[in-house]
């Protein structure tokens, strides 16, 4: 990986996370592009990155960069990823992949034509015990999956004074809590179960139809009240929390609760999978523990220890048992799968990283959830269009 150089687009919360994970893999981060030349310079200085691009054209022309990580606001993903693929650069994009299914479908086709690796950062798949859960379901340890329940909840947008570009439909899309964090849960559970969602029924709510926008933008998770900036009211149409009922291809049922207004929950993804033989449960705020539920014998609590895990989960674990692996490590493992594919030159045969096709399926799922919320009914998904 030492021969591969990458660049970052975006200077917000995700840029340092991507930069750190790439450096841990031995990938050189050669440049960074912000929304202005000044932001590029500030980010390059803060992160110790050699080059600050003035515009996208400069990045596209940089022959020293083979891979670009897109961490900009959602509305820019389609334009930027399209230009990068046409320039022959591999792309790793933050989720959601695009603003709508028309854009995401076009990106899937463009990626296929380009011959480049094209991935989406569904990093939560790569927690070792999430990999372990997937492997146990696949080998039949839990039996036929009957149901799945869970949530992804945060509190960083609890107050009407909390503000970030993500709350604006024009910047992030019609869905916010579902698209921003709910899609992580949906991607994870479909991956673990090996089953696609076939129908949804959504009930979503905007708790704060108005929020206070500061005159100067704030970084993600810092809160708008920092420094007591001058603010003005903006109308909000994106959801703060809500529930989604789910049907899966194998007949299993599920329910997801998603919220960005749950006090005390900082970044908490939970799931419980109930099978005909056993159950599995995991919590991202206790990522080193996988609960194994039994009917006729004692329940178990599996602590992450590579010597006790399946081969796939052991591969996703870099440290011995008792040496905690968490959120930053999931980025490293996701990127590792992506860069291993680049090194092999094979981006089509059973990719081990989340692809643009996976990102497109999540957009279709979001659009079905949005339709369900508007029409207050079950909405079926066209699985053929999701292939």
Tab-separated table of C-alpha atoms in Angstrom:
chain	number	residue	atom	x	y	z
A	1	UNK	CA	0.000	0.000	0.000
A	2	UNK	CA	3.002	2.283	0.361
A	3	UNK	CA	2.977	2.926	-3.411
A	4	UNK	CA	-0.626	4.223	-3.398
A	5	UNK	CA	-1.417	7.874	-2.745
A	6	UNK	CA	-4.824	9.236	-1.815
A	7	UNK	CA	-6.535	12.601	-1.586
A	8	UNK	CA	-9.467	13.758	0.536
A	9	UNK	CA	-12.411	15.899	-0.570
A	10	UNK	CA	-14.076	17.641	2.366
A	11	UNK	CA	-12.681	19.213	5.517
A	12	UNK	CA	-15.350	18.381	8.114
A	13	UNK	CA	-15.761	15.636	10.694
A	14	UNK	CA	-15.010	12.757	8.307
A	15	UNK	CA	-11.814	14.164	6.789
A	16	UNK	CA	-9.603	13.548	9.874
A	17	UNK	CA	-11.194	10.117	10.402
A	18	UNK	CA	-10.354	9.050	6.845
A	19	UNK	CA	-6.882	10.614	7.004
A	20	UNK	CA	-5.958	8.841	10.227
A	21	UNK	CA	-7.216	5.450	9.041
A	22	UNK	CA	-5.330	5.741	5.742
A	23	UNK	CA	-2.100	6.592	7.501
A	24	UNK	CA	-2.481	3.594	9.784
A	25	UNK	CA	-2.650	1.461	6.625
A	26	UNK	CA	0.482	3.043	5.198
A	27	UNK	CA	-1.386	4.979	2.496
A	28	UNK	CA	0.042	8.436	1.779
A	29	UNK	CA	-2.539	11.227	1.974
A	30	UNK	CA	-1.115	13.576	-0.629
A	31	UNK	CA	-3.707	16.334	-0.783
A	32	UNK	CA	-6.999	17.724	0.447
A	33	UNK	CA	-9.748	19.801	-1.166
A	34	UNK	CA	-12.197	21.974	0.774
A	35	UNK	CA	-15.099	24.113	-0.368
A	36	UNK	CA	-12.663	27.006	-0.824
A	37	UNK	CA	-8.929	27.463	-1.291
A	38	UNK	CA	-8.755	28.893	2.245
A	39	UNK	CA	-10.452	25.839	3.779
A	40	UNK	CA	-8.122	23.578	1.840
A	41	UNK	CA	-5.103	25.427	3.244
A	42	UNK	CA	-6.404	25.311	6.821
A	43	UNK	CA	-7.193	21.613	6.650
A	44	UNK	CA	-3.855	20.749	5.056
A	45	UNK	CA	-2.019	22.602	7.816
A	46	UNK	CA	-4.092	21.056	10.591
A	47	UNK	CA	-3.750	17.493	9.277
A	48	UNK	CA	-0.160	17.720	8.050
A	49	UNK	CA	-1.122	17.110	4.421
A	50	UNK	CA	1.355	18.263	1.792
A	51	UNK	CA	-0.935	19.745	-0.843
A	52	UNK	CA	-4.022	21.966	-0.575
A	53	UNK	CA	-6.010	21.967	-3.817
A	54	UNK	CA	-7.654	25.192	-4.926
A	55	UNK	CA	-10.378	23.407	-6.877
A	56	UNK	CA	-11.523	20.013	-8.154
A	57	UNK	CA	-9.712	20.481	-11.460
A	58	UNK	CA	-6.361	20.614	-9.664
A	59	UNK	CA	-7.123	17.345	-7.875
A	60	UNK	CA	-8.264	15.646	-11.080
A	61	UNK	CA	-5.013	16.666	-12.759
A	62	UNK	CA	-2.807	15.344	-9.942
A	63	UNK	CA	-1.179	12.258	-11.475
A	64	UNK	CA	0.375	11.329	-8.121
A	65	UNK	CA	-3.059	10.528	-6.648
A	66	UNK	CA	-4.717	7.242	-7.560
A	67	UNK	CA	-7.547	7.174	-4.982
A	68	UNK	CA	-9.880	9.901	-3.712
A	69	UNK	CA	-12.050	9.778	-0.583
A	70	UNK	CA	-15.189	11.915	-0.927
A	71	UNK	CA	-16.299	13.269	2.482
A	72	UNK	CA	-18.052	16.425	1.300
A	73	UNK	CA	-21.755	17.259	1.964
A	74	UNK	CA	-24.133	14.828	0.271
A	75	UNK	CA	-25.243	17.150	-2.531
A	76	UNK	CA	-21.709	17.171	-3.969
A	77	UNK	CA	-21.178	13.399	-4.036
A	78	UNK	CA	-22.611	12.766	-7.506
A	79	UNK	CA	-20.733	15.560	-9.295
A	80	UNK	CA	-17.438	14.855	-7.567
A	81	UNK	CA	-17.542	11.052	-7.788
A	82	UNK	CA	-18.540	11.231	-11.470
A	83	UNK	CA	-15.634	13.530	-12.323
A	84	UNK	CA	-13.178	11.360	-10.402
A	85	UNK	CA	-14.244	8.135	-12.089
A	86	UNK	CA	-14.038	9.773	-15.504
A	87	UNK	CA	-10.510	10.851	-14.616
A	88	UNK	CA	-9.604	7.219	-13.894
A	89	UNK	CA	-9.338	7.558	-10.106
A	90	UNK	CA	-10.641	5.012	-7.610
A	91	UNK	CA	-13.345	6.471	-5.342
A	92	UNK	CA	-14.323	5.778	-1.745
A	93	UNK	CA	-17.415	7.872	-0.960
A	94	UNK	CA	-19.121	8.663	2.314
A	95	UNK	CA	-22.766	7.678	2.604
A	96	UNK	CA	-25.322	8.329	1.335
A	97	UNK	CA	-23.814	7.791	-2.097
A	98	UNK	CA	-25.997	10.435	-3.764
A	99	UNK	CA	-29.070	12.611	-3.311
A	100	UNK	CA	-31.448	10.305	-5.189
A	101	UNK	CA	-31.645	6.949	-6.976
A	102	UNK	CA	-31.239	8.506	-10.433
A	103	UNK	CA	-27.836	9.839	-9.416
A	104	UNK	CA	-26.769	6.661	-7.583
A	105	UNK	CA	-27.802	4.429	-10.495
A	106	UNK	CA	-25.739	6.591	-12.852
A	107	UNK	CA	-22.753	6.283	-10.519
A	108	UNK	CA	-23.061	2.484	-10.444
A	109	UNK	CA	-22.988	2.366	-14.250
A	110	UNK	CA	-20.147	4.870	-14.488
A	111	UNK	CA	-18.109	2.854	-11.986
A	112	UNK	CA	-18.685	-0.292	-14.051
A	113	UNK	CA	-17.563	1.433	-17.231
A	114	UNK	CA	-14.540	3.072	-15.609
A	115	UNK	CA	-12.923	-0.131	-14.403
A	116	UNK	CA	-12.088	1.618	-11.133
A	117	UNK	CA	-12.790	0.528	-7.580
A	118	UNK	CA	-15.843	2.359	-6.249
A	119	UNK	CA	-16.823	1.946	-2.610
A	120	UNK	CA	-19.075	3.458	0.049
A	121	UNK	CA	-17.933	3.824	3.645
A	122	UNK	CA	-20.304	1.519	5.496
A	123	UNK	CA	-17.594	1.046	8.088
A	124	UNK	CA	-19.764	-0.495	10.814
A	125	UNK	CA	-19.786	-3.765	8.858
A	126	UNK	CA	-16.147	-4.095	9.837
A	127	UNK	CA	-16.337	-4.212	13.618
A	128	UNK	CA	-14.877	-7.670	14.362
A	129	UNK	CA	-17.931	-8.851	16.300
A	130	UNK	CA	-20.277	-7.690	13.535
A	131	UNK	CA	-18.231	-9.856	11.167
A	132	UNK	CA	-18.502	-12.646	13.733
A	133	UNK	CA	-22.292	-12.264	13.847
A	134	UNK	CA	-22.446	-12.453	10.039
A	135	UNK	CA	-20.369	-15.627	9.982
A	136	UNK	CA	-22.462	-17.307	12.692
A	137	UNK	CA	-25.690	-16.532	10.868
A	138	UNK	CA	-24.225	-17.799	7.574
A	139	UNK	CA	-23.136	-21.137	9.043
A	140	UNK	CA	-26.537	-21.680	10.640
A	141	UNK	CA	-25.719	-21.172	14.315
A	142	UNK	CA	-28.889	-19.116	14.926
A	143	UNK	CA	-31.063	-21.115	12.545
A	144	UNK	CA	-33.546	-19.388	10.266
A	145	UNK	CA	-33.709	-15.704	11.162
A	146	UNK	CA	-37.214	-14.900	12.408
A	147	UNK	CA	-36.927	-11.254	13.428
A	148	UNK	CA	-34.522	-8.401	14.017
A	149	UNK	CA	-34.912	-5.321	16.197
A	150	UNK	CA	-32.598	-2.436	16.906
A	151	UNK	CA	-31.828	1.228	16.877
A	152	UNK	CA	-29.272	3.881	16.058
A	153	UNK	CA	-29.601	6.835	18.413
A	154	UNK	CA	-27.651	10.028	19.162
A	155	UNK	CA	-28.273	13.258	21.089
A	156	UNK	CA	-26.221	15.856	19.231
A	157	UNK	CA	-29.296	17.492	17.632
A	158	UNK	CA	-31.503	17.417	20.735
A	159	UNK	CA	-31.933	21.188	21.110
A	160	UNK	CA	-33.375	23.651	18.575
A	161	UNK	CA	-30.087	25.555	18.894
A	162	UNK	CA	-28.171	22.523	17.581
A	163	UNK	CA	-27.320	23.040	13.925
A	164	UNK	CA	-25.301	21.418	11.146
A	165	UNK	CA	-25.572	21.350	7.352
A	166	UNK	CA	-27.055	17.852	7.633
A	167	UNK	CA	-30.377	19.231	8.903
A	168	UNK	CA	-31.012	21.009	5.580
A	169	UNK	CA	-32.821	19.055	2.848
A	170	UNK	CA	-30.932	21.057	0.208
A	171	UNK	CA	-27.567	19.839	1.550
A	172	UNK	CA	-28.264	16.300	2.735
A	173	UNK	CA	-31.478	15.147	1.075
A	174	UNK	CA	-35.119	14.640	2.084
A	175	UNK	CA	-34.235	12.153	4.851
A	176	UNK	CA	-31.699	12.969	7.543
A	177	UNK	CA	-31.686	10.673	10.588
A	178	UNK	CA	-32.589	7.674	8.435
A	179	UNK	CA	-30.127	8.554	5.651
A	180	UNK	CA	-27.293	9.684	7.924
A	181	UNK	CA	-27.284	6.920	10.540
A	182	UNK	CA	-30.239	4.644	9.831
A	183	UNK	CA	-28.642	3.487	6.594
A	184	UNK	CA	-25.652	2.227	8.587
A	185	UNK	CA	-28.013	-0.004	10.605
A	186	UNK	CA	-29.889	-1.161	7.506
A	187	UNK	CA	-26.682	-1.964	5.625
A	188	UNK	CA	-25.252	-3.789	8.636
A	189	UNK	CA	-28.295	-5.962	9.309
A	190	UNK	CA	-28.818	-6.882	5.660
A	191	UNK	CA	-25.133	-7.837	5.509
A	192	UNK	CA	-25.250	-9.923	8.686
A	193	UNK	CA	-28.516	-11.651	7.754
A	194	UNK	CA	-27.669	-12.124	4.081
A	195	UNK	CA	-31.199	-10.911	3.344
A	196	UNK	CA	-32.499	-7.783	1.621
A	197	UNK	CA	-35.361	-5.631	2.883
A	198	UNK	CA	-38.396	-6.147	0.646
A	199	UNK	CA	-40.954	-3.729	2.175
A	200	UNK	CA	-41.053	-0.843	4.659
A	201	UNK	CA	-43.568	1.111	6.723
A	202	UNK	CA	-42.229	4.354	8.219
A	203	UNK	CA	-43.400	6.771	10.887
A	204	UNK	CA	-41.012	9.729	11.151
A	205	UNK	CA	-41.151	13.054	12.981
A	206	UNK	CA	-39.468	16.454	12.823
A	207	UNK	CA	-39.257	17.513	16.478
A	208	UNK	CA	-37.833	20.960	15.690
A	209	UNK	CA	-39.509	22.455	12.582
A	210	UNK	CA	-37.258	25.467	13.155
A	211	UNK	CA	-33.640	25.522	14.266
A	212	UNK	CA	-31.251	28.365	15.026
A	213	UNK	CA	-28.554	28.655	12.375
A	214	UNK	CA	-25.330	30.397	13.439
A	215	UNK	CA	-23.851	33.099	11.232
A	216	UNK	CA	-20.693	30.993	11.089
A	217	UNK	CA	-21.012	27.250	10.408
A	218	UNK	CA	-20.211	24.755	13.157
A	219	UNK	CA	-18.454	21.422	12.947
A	220	UNK	CA	-20.361	18.178	13.369
A	221	UNK	CA	-21.039	17.245	17.025
A	222	UNK	CA	-19.765	20.571	18.424
A	223	UNK	CA	-23.196	22.204	18.825
A	224	UNK	CA	-24.269	25.619	17.604
A	225	UNK	CA	-24.126	27.181	21.061
A	226	UNK	CA	-20.338	26.991	21.212
A	227	UNK	CA	-19.069	30.550	21.496
A	228	UNK	CA	-22.650	31.902	21.654
A	229	UNK	CA	-22.760	32.828	17.956
A	230	UNK	CA	-25.387	35.097	16.511
A	231	UNK	CA	-28.151	32.933	15.013
A	232	UNK	CA	-31.251	33.182	12.855
A	233	UNK	CA	-34.221	30.854	12.420
A	234	UNK	CA	-34.317	28.343	9.549
A	235	UNK	CA	-37.183	25.999	8.657
A	236	UNK	CA	-36.424	22.280	8.903
A	237	UNK	CA	-38.214	19.514	6.988
A	238	UNK	CA	-35.863	16.575	7.683
A	239	UNK	CA	-36.760	14.096	10.426
A	240	UNK	CA	-35.242	14.043	13.918
A	241	UNK	CA	-36.431	10.558	14.849
A	242	UNK	CA	-38.791	7.773	13.839
A	243	UNK	CA	-39.499	4.077	13.381
A	244	UNK	CA	-39.400	1.825	10.330
A	245	UNK	CA	-41.104	-1.575	10.159
A	246	UNK	CA	-39.296	-4.003	7.860
A	247	UNK	CA	-39.969	-7.166	5.892
A	248	UNK	CA	-37.043	-9.247	4.626
A	249	UNK	CA	-36.731	-11.543	1.616
A	250	UNK	CA	-36.771	-14.708	3.777
A	251	UNK	CA	-40.000	-13.645	5.527
A	252	UNK	CA	-38.329	-12.266	8.655
A	253	UNK	CA	-39.783	-9.138	10.241
A	254	UNK	CA	-37.896	-6.232	11.760
A	255	UNK	CA	-38.123	-2.800	13.324
A	256	UNK	CA	-35.593	0.039	13.380
A	257	UNK	CA	-35.751	3.040	15.709
A	258	UNK	CA	-33.543	5.958	14.644
A	259	UNK	CA	-33.041	9.216	16.543
A	260	UNK	CA	-30.694	12.167	16.764
A	261	UNK	CA	-32.603	13.649	19.723
A	262	UNK	CA	-32.177	10.988	22.444
A	263	UNK	CA	-30.427	12.546	25.450
A	264	UNK	CA	-27.360	10.709	26.670
A	265	UNK	CA	-26.926	8.474	23.645
A	266	UNK	CA	-23.837	9.745	21.874
A	267	UNK	CA	-23.506	7.256	19.010
A	268	UNK	CA	-25.312	4.051	19.892
A	269	UNK	CA	-26.157	1.371	17.323
A	270	UNK	CA	-27.849	-1.751	18.685
A	271	UNK	CA	-29.321	-4.882	17.138
A	272	UNK	CA	-30.816	-8.167	18.265
A	273	UNK	CA	-31.299	-11.005	15.790
A	274	UNK	CA	-33.721	-13.762	16.812
A	275	UNK	CA	-33.323	-17.100	15.049
A	276	UNK	CA	-35.038	-20.469	15.300
A	277	UNK	CA	-32.066	-21.849	17.267
A	278	UNK	CA	-30.460	-18.884	19.030
A	279	UNK	CA	-30.177	-15.096	19.177
A	280	UNK	CA	-27.395	-12.539	18.783
A	281	UNK	CA	-27.157	-8.988	20.163
A	282	UNK	CA	-24.536	-6.226	19.889
A	283	UNK	CA	-24.142	-2.596	20.977
A	284	UNK	CA	-21.658	-0.239	19.301
A	285	UNK	CA	-20.963	1.534	22.609
A	286	UNK	CA	-19.803	-1.852	23.985
A	287	UNK	CA	-18.213	-3.128	20.767
A	288	UNK	CA	-16.064	-5.812	22.398
A	289	UNK	CA	-19.074	-7.920	23.490
A	290	UNK	CA	-21.433	-10.131	21.470
A	291	UNK	CA	-24.389	-11.577	23.389
A	292	UNK	CA	-25.451	-15.106	22.442
A	293	UNK	CA	-28.980	-16.051	23.539
A	294	UNK	CA	-30.012	-19.676	24.173
A	295	UNK	CA	-33.300	-21.406	25.038
A	296	UNK	CA	-32.124	-24.569	26.755
A	297	UNK	CA	-28.665	-23.655	27.963
A	298	UNK	CA	-26.948	-20.702	29.551
A	299	UNK	CA	-26.590	-17.525	27.541
A	300	UNK	CA	-23.059	-16.497	26.589
A	301	UNK	CA	-21.154	-13.237	26.341
A	302	UNK	CA	-18.380	-13.507	23.757
A	303	UNK	CA	-15.573	-11.018	24.322
A	304	UNK	CA	-13.593	-10.070	21.232
A	305	UNK	CA	-10.520	-12.289	21.222
A	306	UNK	CA	-9.044	-13.281	17.846
A	307	UNK	CA	-8.272	-16.765	19.148
A	308	UNK	CA	-12.013	-17.350	19.752
A	309	UNK	CA	-13.379	-15.881	16.523
A	310	UNK	CA	-14.111	-17.222	13.048
A	311	UNK	CA	-11.433	-16.733	10.410
A	312	UNK	CA	-13.222	-13.755	8.846
A	313	UNK	CA	-13.672	-11.974	12.180
A	314	UNK	CA	-10.073	-12.730	13.127
A	315	UNK	CA	-8.983	-11.073	9.874
A	316	UNK	CA	-10.934	-7.934	10.874
A	317	UNK	CA	-9.276	-7.829	14.301
A	318	UNK	CA	-5.819	-6.280	14.654
A	319	UNK	CA	-5.191	-6.546	18.394
A	320	UNK	CA	-5.251	-9.317	21.011
A	321	UNK	CA	-8.228	-9.806	23.297
A	322	UNK	CA	-8.511	-7.134	25.985
A	323	UNK	CA	-6.997	-4.486	23.696
A	324	UNK	CA	-10.152	-2.651	22.680
A	325	UNK	CA	-10.933	-1.985	19.018
A	326	UNK	CA	-13.605	0.562	18.179
A	327	UNK	CA	-14.868	3.233	15.810
A	328	UNK	CA	-11.546	4.361	14.228
A	329	UNK	CA	-10.554	0.729	13.688
A	330	UNK	CA	-13.717	0.086	11.650
A	331	UNK	CA	-12.582	2.749	9.157
A	332	UNK	CA	-9.185	1.114	8.915
A	333	UNK	CA	-10.678	-2.311	8.228
A	334	UNK	CA	-13.133	-0.962	5.639
A	335	UNK	CA	-10.355	0.879	3.821
A	336	UNK	CA	-8.121	-2.166	4.088
A	337	UNK	CA	-10.682	-4.222	2.146
A	338	UNK	CA	-10.967	-1.444	-0.447
A	339	UNK	CA	-7.220	-1.028	-0.952
A	340	UNK	CA	-6.650	-4.787	-1.011
A	341	UNK	CA	-9.057	-4.901	-3.959
A	342	UNK	CA	-7.121	-2.121	-5.700
A	343	UNK	CA	-3.879	-4.021	-5.156
A	344	UNK	CA	-5.427	-7.171	-6.636
A	345	UNK	CA	-6.974	-5.315	-9.574
A	346	UNK	CA	-10.257	-7.242	-9.150
A	347	UNK	CA	-13.221	-4.985	-8.336
A	348	UNK	CA	-16.025	-7.176	-9.672
A	349	UNK	CA	-15.747	-10.685	-8.190
A	350	UNK	CA	-17.497	-10.803	-4.791
A	351	UNK	CA	-15.971	-7.560	-3.488
A	352	UNK	CA	-15.279	-7.539	0.235
A	353	UNK	CA	-15.870	-3.791	0.529
A	354	UNK	CA	-19.236	-1.970	0.314
A	355	UNK	CA	-19.684	-1.026	-3.349
A	356	UNK	CA	-21.519	1.715	-5.223
A	357	UNK	CA	-24.178	-0.948	-5.916
A	358	UNK	CA	-24.643	-1.302	-2.151
A	359	UNK	CA	-24.888	2.475	-1.880
A	360	UNK	CA	-27.508	2.546	-4.657
A	361	UNK	CA	-29.608	-0.069	-2.863
A	362	UNK	CA	-29.560	2.068	0.281
A	363	UNK	CA	-30.772	5.092	-1.713
A	364	UNK	CA	-33.655	3.022	-3.109
A	365	UNK	CA	-34.458	1.906	0.426
A	366	UNK	CA	-34.424	5.512	1.648
A	367	UNK	CA	-36.755	6.558	-1.147
A	368	UNK	CA	-39.157	3.766	-0.209
A	369	UNK	CA	-39.050	4.892	3.434
A	370	UNK	CA	-39.698	8.486	2.388
A	371	UNK	CA	-42.639	7.389	0.226
A	372	UNK	CA	-44.034	5.315	3.088
A	373	UNK	CA	-43.850	8.303	5.426
A	374	UNK	CA	-45.653	10.546	2.923
A	375	UNK	CA	-48.375	8.043	2.043
A	376	UNK	CA	-48.589	6.277	5.423
A	377	UNK	CA	-48.581	2.781	3.963
A	378	UNK	CA	-46.372	-0.218	3.306
A	379	UNK	CA	-44.105	0.281	0.289
A	380	UNK	CA	-42.677	-2.699	-1.576
A	381	UNK	CA	-39.167	-2.565	-3.005
A	382	UNK	CA	-38.331	-3.728	-6.512
A	383	UNK	CA	-35.473	-6.129	-5.803
A	384	UNK	CA	-34.621	-6.468	-9.513
A	385	UNK	CA	-33.876	-2.736	-9.704
A	386	UNK	CA	-31.582	-3.133	-6.695
A	387	UNK	CA	-29.241	-5.637	-8.336
